[in-house]
Amino acid sequence: MKLFSGVEPLIQEANLLQPSIYTPLGIIEFSLSVSNKCYLPTQCFRLNQGGSLYQYSYDLFDCELVVCKPKLDLALHLTIEECWGAVFRIQPNKNRQIDTCSFSSYWQEGYSWKDYGSNTGEHLEAIEYENEKYRLHVGTQDGELLMARRDRGDRIPKSLNLNSDFEKFGFIISSDKGIEVPMTRIESQETCQVHFLTAWNRKIEEDVSTWLAVDLLSKQILEGEELL
């Protein structure tokens, strides 16, 4: 593990397809695009608590993706059937730079949700999907929080420059397909980190459990596998 530290991966797996999770409403895929080219993992490992580590080793960059169940600390009256997090870290190789890249959490064709809508909150960009039986949320950090992380040197490139409220709150791309986080230039010594969360539950009126579950920090996701 180059970009994450902590518990070592256990077993190398042969799955080098698009990283994904299975939900009651369909399959959600996690994608990496660099300079408008989509990249697949070059190695995949199983982690201790049932998660997976995907490594992307290329001439231009190294990237790692951890997909695992986060450490949740919800109030007692709230319940979640299941929650998964996905944390990307990418770093250009020595004397190289990444001009543009993007990270996405998108539905694969064949999903069974019937309705969707934006369900954002403070520092949270989220979308709600549902059918007759299930409610599911997909979430990530909004542009305002990404800028705050840049300012304190928390794995966001210095080139990110969202000055107006329009730029901050329109930076993340949300649609019926899912959520995409674009990113600006990443210099040779910089590391960029972006995460997604997915949570679902049986449909209950006025239940906010899944919405709260996708409003976590990357640290809380990685704690599920004791990673840093």
Steps between C-alpha positions, in 0.01 A plus 500: 500500500661823388241770568314348797658361815380264771388140472662323208279348229444126524433323174561620147192458286457461127219758474642782289166623372339830595479516883137478608253422775169314481192671644128407504447764230782390270877511459701817571841529330796712611699646211826689455565721198831680435525748211163371371621138490339238724739273692442156651683356802821304443477306829227418752533373860254386762521680836455367852139610563359408159597812307721524191809695400539584132837620368547697178870499402573697184790699354336833579357429847430262784148476637340287769132446574370350825140372492377393843232530765564815707495530876150636568393676817130570447248574772329194652166568333658509154570185302684423177467179304839556341753777435814501285771760449750544218816709552724592205857626544701598194855635464698585184828317463830683549544799267153451356172685544136415442330775299141392569327200651161398633355245739148366467241284672259405222217254454553208266221443249220281634429686826154469657447839665197695385554851639800715590574850622767723646527481879797719592597638840775706661828384339311206345407429140250214499239338279205292618373204296200285583246245383202345672714311754834679546651843552869552413732799528829567319711781644833681487653823630391822329721762337503722806645224717753404231623861505524493881707182474726665240559794731613275787711273277271198529564308176341746258726655230594866532375563147135459604361852495129540566447865590128568472209319659390405150833325437505330841145369490501415129834319495375148573305343210180328617243333277283193465821314410661571839773737618824612334777701668729672247845615606746759375877467452687279748873569531772237540522507881127540565248235600129543427231316698130475413237273652146374440250340736198282422237398757163331468207393711148368473275794417360672811323835488710793629797273574831690463731211590646452153548874450695530826705190416643657182611813689830365632869587480747283308660414834177338619481290185859379534451417868284212379821331382735667754673694224657847494 
